[in-house]
């Protein structure tokens, strides 16, 4: 009779233990320490088509990574080193030709960035340093010949010192000026554009404008470094710079 009483008492205590969850020891261990990816990992879409092939080392992307279209054609090719893009990465057209190749170092663009036409000929090229575009943009026609002309950075002086006491300088590009920006400052190493080091110019009618109002008898003479950045019709950024020699007297 005593054993029946003990069993009945234990059954009454079971609802109080509903916060306990019993799992097989293997399942508990797997949840606590998920396995790190190592080596080649192949990913597929729901329809079974190949989506990507990525190399890992200790759970971090390391080596060649590729992605594919649903038809099985390669779309992207990226080289990683310890999780960072390092080396030449490529984007492809559907016909297998390279659309764009970019050189990276520690996830930043460092080196040439080149775009191509579907026939394999070069469309444009520009050099980067630590994600900063250089002033050496070149664009080509589909036959492979370089463009003969590019937008030029120019300025116009409006001297109204005698009338209003103002001296204005307007900066502009000879083409594509509606997609231009203008700055005061220097290019890094005389070549690379770094927005964080520059002062953007006020703009009026898509022109960079500097206005000076010297007081009576005041004389101003200085060199002003000016940078213009314009987006071409192909979506590339052309960078040009000049020095404006200011010499005015109020």
PDB file of C-alpha atoms in Angstrom:
ATOM      1  CA  UNK A   1       0.000   0.000   0.000  1.00  0.00           C
ATOM      2  CA  UNK A   2       2.910   2.359   0.768  1.00  0.00           C
ATOM      3  CA  UNK A   3       4.402   1.904  -2.758  1.00  0.00           C
ATOM      4  CA  UNK A   4       1.101   2.958  -4.376  1.00  0.00           C
ATOM      5  CA  UNK A   5       1.040   6.135  -2.283  1.00  0.00           C
ATOM      6  CA  UNK A   6       4.607   7.054  -3.376  1.00  0.00           C
ATOM      7  CA  UNK A   7       3.812   6.552  -7.087  1.00  0.00           C
ATOM      8  CA  UNK A   8       0.626   8.630  -6.787  1.00  0.00           C
ATOM      9  CA  UNK A   9       2.558  11.448  -5.071  1.00  0.00           C
ATOM     10  CA  UNK A  10       5.145  11.557  -7.899  1.00  0.00           C
ATOM     11  CA  UNK A  11       2.394  11.818 -10.497  1.00  0.00           C
ATOM     12  CA  UNK A  12       0.976  14.840  -8.678  1.00  0.00           C
ATOM     13  CA  UNK A  13       4.404  16.559  -8.802  1.00  0.00           C
ATOM     14  CA  UNK A  14       4.899  16.185 -12.592  1.00  0.00           C
ATOM     15  CA  UNK A  15       2.999  19.399 -13.639  1.00  0.00           C
ATOM     16  CA  UNK A  16       5.344  21.452 -11.463  1.00  0.00           C
ATOM     17  CA  UNK A  17       8.267  20.282 -13.620  1.00  0.00           C
ATOM     18  CA  UNK A  18       6.895  21.438 -16.995  1.00  0.00           C
ATOM     19  CA  UNK A  19       9.880  23.787 -17.502  1.00  0.00           C
ATOM     20  CA  UNK A  20      12.232  20.846 -17.933  1.00  0.00           C
ATOM     21  CA  UNK A  21      12.863  19.687 -21.517  1.00  0.00           C
ATOM     22  CA  UNK A  22      14.589  16.389 -22.069  1.00  0.00           C
ATOM     23  CA  UNK A  23      16.743  16.168 -25.190  1.00  0.00           C
ATOM     24  CA  UNK A  24      19.035  13.438 -26.412  1.00  0.00           C
ATOM     25  CA  UNK A  25      22.619  14.168 -25.413  1.00  0.00           C
ATOM     26  CA  UNK A  26      23.799  14.315 -29.079  1.00  0.00           C
ATOM     27  CA  UNK A  27      21.215  16.964 -30.033  1.00  0.00           C
ATOM     28  CA  UNK A  28      22.177  19.112 -27.050  1.00  0.00           C
ATOM     29  CA  UNK A  29      25.872  18.942 -27.972  1.00  0.00           C
ATOM     30  CA  UNK A  30      25.243  19.873 -31.604  1.00  0.00           C
ATOM     31  CA  UNK A  31      23.193  22.940 -30.679  1.00  0.00           C
ATOM     32  CA  UNK A  32      25.854  24.175 -28.273  1.00  0.00           C
ATOM     33  CA  UNK A  33      28.794  23.902 -30.703  1.00  0.00           C
ATOM     34  CA  UNK A  34      27.743  24.316 -34.371  1.00  0.00           C
ATOM     35  CA  UNK A  35      30.302  23.020 -36.823  1.00  0.00           C
ATOM     36  CA  UNK A  36      32.419  25.651 -38.600  1.00  0.00           C
ATOM     37  CA  UNK A  37      32.414  25.669 -42.389  1.00  0.00           C
ATOM     38  CA  UNK A  38      35.685  24.417 -43.785  1.00  0.00           C
ATOM     39  CA  UNK A  39      36.656  23.740 -47.385  1.00  0.00           C
ATOM     40  CA  UNK A  40      34.387  24.055 -50.397  1.00  0.00           C
ATOM     41  CA  UNK A  41      30.706  24.721 -49.602  1.00  0.00           C
ATOM     42  CA  UNK A  42      28.226  24.223 -52.460  1.00  0.00           C
ATOM     43  CA  UNK A  43      24.837  25.972 -52.286  1.00  0.00           C
ATOM     44  CA  UNK A  44      21.880  25.151 -54.510  1.00  0.00           C
ATOM     45  CA  UNK A  45      18.523  26.756 -55.223  1.00  0.00           C
ATOM     46  CA  UNK A  46      15.220  25.073 -54.379  1.00  0.00           C
ATOM     47  CA  UNK A  47      14.974  23.832 -57.948  1.00  0.00           C
ATOM     48  CA  UNK A  48      18.333  22.071 -57.566  1.00  0.00           C
ATOM     49  CA  UNK A  49      20.335  24.445 -59.781  1.00  0.00           C
ATOM     50  CA  UNK A  50      23.786  25.500 -58.623  1.00  0.00           C
ATOM     51  CA  UNK A  51      23.771  28.859 -56.820  1.00  0.00           C
ATOM     52  CA  UNK A  52      27.295  29.275 -55.429  1.00  0.00           C
ATOM     53  CA  UNK A  53      30.581  27.605 -54.587  1.00  0.00           C
ATOM     54  CA  UNK A  54      32.477  29.193 -51.700  1.00  0.00           C
ATOM     55  CA  UNK A  55      35.706  28.144 -50.033  1.00  0.00           C
ATOM     56  CA  UNK A  56      35.978  28.511 -46.252  1.00  0.00           C
ATOM     57  CA  UNK A  57      38.691  28.155 -43.648  1.00  0.00           C
ATOM     58  CA  UNK A  58      37.666  27.891 -39.991  1.00  0.00           C
ATOM     59  CA  UNK A  59      34.254  29.386 -40.791  1.00  0.00           C
ATOM     60  CA  UNK A  60      35.660  32.355 -42.738  1.00  0.00           C
ATOM     61  CA  UNK A  61      35.608  32.855 -46.493  1.00  0.00           C
ATOM     62  CA  UNK A  62      39.070  32.007 -47.779  1.00  0.00           C
ATOM     63  CA  UNK A  63      39.897  31.292 -51.396  1.00  0.00           C
ATOM     64  CA  UNK A  64      37.773  31.407 -54.532  1.00  0.00           C
ATOM     65  CA  UNK A  65      34.019  32.087 -54.373  1.00  0.00           C
ATOM     66  CA  UNK A  66      31.708  31.794 -57.394  1.00  0.00           C
ATOM     67  CA  UNK A  67      28.027  32.457 -58.019  1.00  0.00           C
ATOM     68  CA  UNK A  68      25.941  31.161 -60.931  1.00  0.00           C
ATOM     69  CA  UNK A  69      22.795  32.043 -62.843  1.00  0.00           C
ATOM     70  CA  UNK A  70      19.838  29.640 -62.965  1.00  0.00           C
ATOM     71  CA  UNK A  71      21.057  28.489 -66.367  1.00  0.00           C
ATOM     72  CA  UNK A  72      24.366  27.451 -64.806  1.00  0.00           C
ATOM     73  CA  UNK A  73      26.507  30.274 -66.191  1.00  0.00           C
ATOM     74  CA  UNK A  74      29.044  31.956 -63.940  1.00  0.00           C
ATOM     75  CA  UNK A  75      28.026  35.439 -62.732  1.00  0.00           C
ATOM     76  CA  UNK A  76      30.608  36.478 -60.142  1.00  0.00           C
ATOM     77  CA  UNK A  77      34.074  35.377 -59.116  1.00  0.00           C
ATOM     78  CA  UNK A  78      35.678  36.726 -55.945  1.00  0.00           C
ATOM     79  CA  UNK A  79      38.934  35.838 -54.202  1.00  0.00           C
ATOM     80  CA  UNK A  80      38.890  36.027 -50.406  1.00  0.00           C
ATOM     81  CA  UNK A  81      41.715  35.936 -47.896  1.00  0.00           C
ATOM     82  CA  UNK A  82      40.716  35.505 -44.248  1.00  0.00           C
ATOM     83  CA  UNK A  83      37.278  36.987 -44.980  1.00  0.00           C
ATOM     84  CA  UNK A  84      38.538  39.955 -47.016  1.00  0.00           C
ATOM     85  CA  UNK A  85      38.322  40.471 -50.763  1.00  0.00           C
ATOM     86  CA  UNK A  86      41.899  40.168 -51.931  1.00  0.00           C
ATOM     87  CA  UNK A  87      42.934  39.981 -55.556  1.00  0.00           C
ATOM     88  CA  UNK A  88      40.994  40.343 -58.795  1.00  0.00           C
ATOM     89  CA  UNK A  89      37.198  39.932 -58.643  1.00  0.00           C
ATOM     90  CA  UNK A  90      35.160  39.516 -61.821  1.00  0.00           C
ATOM     91  CA  UNK A  91      31.568  39.973 -62.987  1.00  0.00           C
ATOM     92  CA  UNK A  92      30.500  38.140 -66.158  1.00  0.00           C
ATOM     93  CA  UNK A  93      28.064  38.639 -69.008  1.00  0.00           C
ATOM     94  CA  UNK A  94      25.697  35.797 -69.910  1.00  0.00           C
ATOM     95  CA  UNK A  95      27.894  35.010 -72.912  1.00  0.00           C
ATOM     96  CA  UNK A  96      30.834  34.244 -70.611  1.00  0.00           C
ATOM     97  CA  UNK A  97      32.804  37.431 -71.326  1.00  0.00           C
ATOM     98  CA  UNK A  98      34.072  39.479 -68.384  1.00  0.00           C
ATOM     99  CA  UNK A  99      31.905  42.509 -67.694  1.00  0.00           C
ATOM    100  CA  UNK A 100      34.037  44.084 -64.965  1.00  0.00           C
ATOM    101  CA  UNK A 101      37.228  43.217 -63.126  1.00  0.00           C
ATOM    102  CA  UNK A 102      38.216  44.921 -59.870  1.00  0.00           C
ATOM    103  CA  UNK A 103      41.421  44.563 -57.889  1.00  0.00           C
ATOM    104  CA  UNK A 104      40.968  44.459 -54.102  1.00  0.00           C
ATOM    105  CA  UNK A 105      43.267  44.551 -51.106  1.00  0.00           C
ATOM    106  CA  UNK A 106      41.717  43.965 -47.676  1.00  0.00           C
ATOM    107  CA  UNK A 107      38.181  44.652 -49.008  1.00  0.00           C
ATOM    108  CA  UNK A 108      39.179  47.978 -50.597  1.00  0.00           C
ATOM    109  CA  UNK A 109      39.603  48.769 -54.266  1.00  0.00           C
ATOM    110  CA  UNK A 110      43.337  48.957 -54.878  1.00  0.00           C
ATOM    111  CA  UNK A 111      44.552  48.870 -58.444  1.00  0.00           C
ATOM    112  CA  UNK A 112      42.814  48.880 -61.820  1.00  0.00           C
ATOM    113  CA  UNK A 113      39.042  48.692 -62.261  1.00  0.00           C
ATOM    114  CA  UNK A 114      38.233  47.704 -65.842  1.00  0.00           C
ATOM    115  CA  UNK A 115      34.896  47.374 -67.624  1.00  0.00           C
ATOM    116  CA  UNK A 116      34.347  45.538 -70.903  1.00  0.00           C
ATOM    117  CA  UNK A 117      31.875  45.339 -73.773  1.00  0.00           C
ATOM    118  CA  UNK A 118      30.076  42.078 -74.549  1.00  0.00           C
ATOM    119  CA  UNK A 119      32.576  41.468 -77.374  1.00  0.00           C
ATOM    120  CA  UNK A 120      35.455  41.413 -74.876  1.00  0.00           C
ATOM    121  CA  UNK A 121      36.907  44.809 -75.791  1.00  0.00           C
ATOM    122  CA  UNK A 122      37.771  47.292 -73.054  1.00  0.00           C
ATOM    123  CA  UNK A 123      35.048  49.845 -72.247  1.00  0.00           C
ATOM    124  CA  UNK A 124      36.775  51.840 -69.490  1.00  0.00           C
ATOM    125  CA  UNK A 125      39.637  51.740 -67.018  1.00  0.00           C
ATOM    126  CA  UNK A 126      40.548  53.698 -63.894  1.00  0.00           C
ATOM    127  CA  UNK A 127      42.958  53.170 -60.996  1.00  0.00           C
ATOM    128  CA  UNK A 128      41.877  53.062 -57.342  1.00  0.00           C
ATOM    129  CA  UNK A 129      43.782  53.422 -54.085  1.00  0.00           C
ATOM    130  CA  UNK A 130      42.048  52.482 -50.823  1.00  0.00           C
ATOM    131  CA  UNK A 131      38.621  52.946 -52.491  1.00  0.00           C
ATOM    132  CA  UNK A 132      39.626  56.379 -53.834  1.00  0.00           C
ATOM    133  CA  UNK A 133      39.159  56.785 -57.616  1.00  0.00           C
ATOM    134  CA  UNK A 134      42.066  58.209 -59.580  1.00  0.00           C
ATOM    135  CA  UNK A 135      42.120  60.945 -62.205  1.00  0.00           C
ATOM    136  CA  UNK A 136      43.247  58.566 -64.972  1.00  0.00           C
ATOM    137  CA  UNK A 137      39.844  57.448 -66.330  1.00  0.00           C
ATOM    138  CA  UNK A 138      39.902  56.234 -69.917  1.00  0.00           C
ATOM    139  CA  UNK A 139      36.850  55.253 -71.956  1.00  0.00           C
ATOM    140  CA  UNK A 140      36.705  53.384 -75.254  1.00  0.00           C
ATOM    141  CA  UNK A 141      34.317  52.761 -78.137  1.00  0.00           C
ATOM    142  CA  UNK A 142      33.184  49.218 -78.852  1.00  0.00           C
ATOM    143  CA  UNK A 143      35.823  48.716 -81.526  1.00  0.00           C
ATOM    144  CA  UNK A 144      38.532  49.229 -78.883  1.00  0.00           C
ATOM    145  CA  UNK A 145      39.610  52.784 -79.743  1.00  0.00           C
ATOM    146  CA  UNK A 146      39.940  55.308 -76.906  1.00  0.00           C
ATOM    147  CA  UNK A 147      37.603  58.310 -76.897  1.00  0.00           C
ATOM    148  CA  UNK A 148      39.272  61.361 -78.384  1.00  0.00           C
ATOM    149  CA  UNK A 149      37.675  63.950 -76.096  1.00  0.00           C
ATOM    150  CA  UNK A 150      36.631  64.145 -72.451  1.00  0.00           C
ATOM    151  CA  UNK A 151      34.810  66.854 -70.480  1.00  0.00           C
ATOM    152  CA  UNK A 152      37.212  69.638 -69.527  1.00  0.00           C
ATOM    153  CA  UNK A 153      37.202  71.586 -66.263  1.00  0.00           C
ATOM    154  CA  UNK A 154      36.929  75.325 -67.001  1.00  0.00           C
ATOM    155  CA  UNK A 155      36.151  78.566 -65.154  1.00  0.00           C
ATOM    156  CA  UNK A 156      34.606  81.953 -65.887  1.00  0.00           C
ATOM    157  CA  UNK A 157      35.319  85.170 -63.997  1.00  0.00           C
ATOM    158  CA  UNK A 158      32.572  87.732 -63.342  1.00  0.00           C
ATOM    159  CA  UNK A 159      34.272  90.908 -62.081  1.00  0.00           C
ATOM    160  CA  UNK A 160      31.743  93.330 -60.584  1.00  0.00           C
ATOM    161  CA  UNK A 161      34.003  94.904 -58.002  1.00  0.00           C
ATOM    162  CA  UNK A 162      33.316  98.401 -59.296  1.00  0.00           C
ATOM    163  CA  UNK A 163      29.524  97.911 -59.430  1.00  0.00           C
ATOM    164  CA  UNK A 164      28.639  95.668 -56.473  1.00  0.00           C
ATOM    165  CA  UNK A 165      31.952  94.969 -54.776  1.00  0.00           C
ATOM    166  CA  UNK A 166      31.753  91.281 -55.769  1.00  0.00           C
ATOM    167  CA  UNK A 167      34.192  89.096 -57.662  1.00  0.00           C
ATOM    168  CA  UNK A 168      32.756  85.729 -58.725  1.00  0.00           C
ATOM    169  CA  UNK A 169      34.409  82.679 -60.253  1.00  0.00           C
ATOM    170  CA  UNK A 170      32.231  79.981 -61.843  1.00  0.00           C
ATOM    171  CA  UNK A 171      33.601  76.470 -62.470  1.00  0.00           C
ATOM    172  CA  UNK A 172      32.047  74.043 -64.943  1.00  0.00           C
ATOM    173  CA  UNK A 173      32.649  71.091 -67.251  1.00  0.00           C
ATOM    174  CA  UNK A 174      32.388  71.440 -71.017  1.00  0.00           C
ATOM    175  CA  UNK A 175      30.171  68.296 -71.174  1.00  0.00           C
ATOM    176  CA  UNK A 176      27.814  66.449 -68.781  1.00  0.00           C
ATOM    177  CA  UNK A 177      27.941  69.451 -66.448  1.00  0.00           C
ATOM    178  CA  UNK A 178      24.524  68.686 -64.921  1.00  0.00           C
ATOM    179  CA  UNK A 179      26.115  65.654 -63.233  1.00  0.00           C
ATOM    180  CA  UNK A 180      29.137  67.472 -61.807  1.00  0.00           C
ATOM    181  CA  UNK A 181      30.388  68.368 -58.328  1.00  0.00           C
ATOM    182  CA  UNK A 182      33.088  70.885 -57.429  1.00  0.00           C
ATOM    183  CA  UNK A 183      35.470  70.999 -54.473  1.00  0.00           C
ATOM    184  CA  UNK A 184      38.278  73.043 -52.954  1.00  0.00           C
ATOM    185  CA  UNK A 185      41.329  71.005 -51.994  1.00  0.00           C
ATOM    186  CA  UNK A 186      44.056  68.701 -53.244  1.00  0.00           C
ATOM    187  CA  UNK A 187      44.017  65.208 -54.697  1.00  0.00           C
ATOM    188  CA  UNK A 188      45.762  62.586 -52.566  1.00  0.00           C
ATOM    189  CA  UNK A 189      49.234  61.964 -54.029  1.00  0.00           C
ATOM    190  CA  UNK A 190      48.208  64.373 -56.768  1.00  0.00           C
ATOM    191  CA  UNK A 191      45.923  61.695 -58.237  1.00  0.00           C
ATOM    192  CA  UNK A 192      43.239  60.224 -55.952  1.00  0.00           C
ATOM    193  CA  UNK A 193      39.897  61.736 -54.942  1.00  0.00           C
ATOM    194  CA  UNK A 194      39.088  61.630 -51.208  1.00  0.00           C
ATOM    195  CA  UNK A 195      35.819  63.400 -50.409  1.00  0.00           C
ATOM    196  CA  UNK A 196      36.555  63.549 -46.676  1.00  0.00           C
ATOM    197  CA  UNK A 197      39.536  65.871 -47.185  1.00  0.00           C
ATOM    198  CA  UNK A 198      37.729  68.374 -49.431  1.00  0.00           C
ATOM    199  CA  UNK A 199      35.344  71.313 -49.075  1.00  0.00           C
ATOM    200  CA  UNK A 200      32.413  71.159 -51.477  1.00  0.00           C
ATOM    201  CA  UNK A 201      31.693  74.339 -53.407  1.00  0.00           C
ATOM    202  CA  UNK A 202      28.267  75.995 -53.472  1.00  0.00           C
ATOM    203  CA  UNK A 203      26.528  75.366 -56.796  1.00  0.00           C
ATOM    204  CA  UNK A 204      24.328  77.605 -58.911  1.00  0.00           C
ATOM    205  CA  UNK A 205      22.869  76.320 -62.189  1.00  0.00           C
ATOM    206  CA  UNK A 206      25.095  73.211 -62.037  1.00  0.00           C
ATOM    207  CA  UNK A 207      28.248  75.341 -61.682  1.00  0.00           C
ATOM    208  CA  UNK A 208      30.601  75.590 -58.740  1.00  0.00           C
ATOM    209  CA  UNK A 209      30.619  79.189 -57.531  1.00  0.00           C
ATOM    210  CA  UNK A 210      33.090  81.156 -55.408  1.00  0.00           C
ATOM    211  CA  UNK A 211      32.258  84.773 -54.544  1.00  0.00           C
ATOM    212  CA  UNK A 212      34.678  87.237 -52.953  1.00  0.00           C
ATOM    213  CA  UNK A 213      33.850  90.619 -51.397  1.00  0.00           C
ATOM    214  CA  UNK A 214      37.036  92.448 -50.429  1.00  0.00           C
ATOM    215  CA  UNK A 215      36.640  95.539 -48.295  1.00  0.00           C
ATOM    216  CA  UNK A 216      37.795  98.972 -49.455  1.00  0.00           C
ATOM    217  CA  UNK A 217      41.561  98.994 -49.865  1.00  0.00           C
ATOM    218  CA  UNK A 218      41.870  95.258 -49.144  1.00  0.00           C
ATOM    219  CA  UNK A 219      44.005  93.118 -51.413  1.00  0.00           C
ATOM    220  CA  UNK A 220      43.677  89.344 -51.794  1.00  0.00           C
ATOM    221  CA  UNK A 221      46.137  87.102 -53.565  1.00  0.00           C
ATOM    222  CA  UNK A 222      46.191  83.314 -53.220  1.00  0.00           C
ATOM    223  CA  UNK A 223      46.182  80.052 -55.123  1.00  0.00           C
ATOM    224  CA  UNK A 224      42.946  78.059 -54.857  1.00  0.00           C
ATOM    225  CA  UNK A 225      43.142  74.324 -55.710  1.00  0.00           C
ATOM    226  CA  UNK A 226      39.903  73.223 -57.385  1.00  0.00           C
ATOM    227  CA  UNK A 227      38.680  69.701 -58.157  1.00  0.00           C
ATOM    228  CA  UNK A 228      35.807  68.814 -60.442  1.00  0.00           C
ATOM    229  CA  UNK A 229      34.107  65.411 -60.451  1.00  0.00           C
ATOM    230  CA  UNK A 230      31.658  64.585 -63.236  1.00  0.00           C
ATOM    231  CA  UNK A 231      29.677  61.427 -63.977  1.00  0.00           C
ATOM    232  CA  UNK A 232      30.011  60.369 -67.604  1.00  0.00           C
ATOM    233  CA  UNK A 233      27.176  58.909 -69.660  1.00  0.00           C
ATOM    234  CA  UNK A 234      28.544  55.429 -68.934  1.00  0.00           C
ATOM    235  CA  UNK A 235      28.346  55.987 -65.190  1.00  0.00           C
ATOM    236  CA  UNK A 236      32.083  56.459 -64.581  1.00  0.00           C
ATOM    237  CA  UNK A 237      33.536  59.349 -62.601  1.00  0.00           C
ATOM    238  CA  UNK A 238      35.942  61.666 -64.398  1.00  0.00           C
ATOM    239  CA  UNK A 239      38.121  63.723 -62.060  1.00  0.00           C
ATOM    240  CA  UNK A 240      39.938  66.879 -63.097  1.00  0.00           C
ATOM    241  CA  UNK A 241      41.754  69.549 -61.133  1.00  0.00           C
ATOM    242  CA  UNK A 242      43.240  73.006 -61.639  1.00  0.00           C
ATOM    243  CA  UNK A 243      44.647  75.899 -59.620  1.00  0.00           C
ATOM    244  CA  UNK A 244      42.909  79.249 -59.766  1.00  0.00           C
ATOM    245  CA  UNK A 245      45.152  82.261 -59.084  1.00  0.00           C
ATOM    246  CA  UNK A 246      43.124  84.840 -57.204  1.00  0.00           C
ATOM    247  CA  UNK A 247      44.347  88.453 -57.248  1.00  0.00           C
ATOM    248  CA  UNK A 248      41.785  91.152 -56.381  1.00  0.00           C
ATOM    249  CA  UNK A 249      41.683  94.532 -54.681  1.00  0.00           C
ATOM    250  CA  UNK A 250      38.660  96.176 -53.124  1.00  0.00           C
TER     251      UNK A 250
END
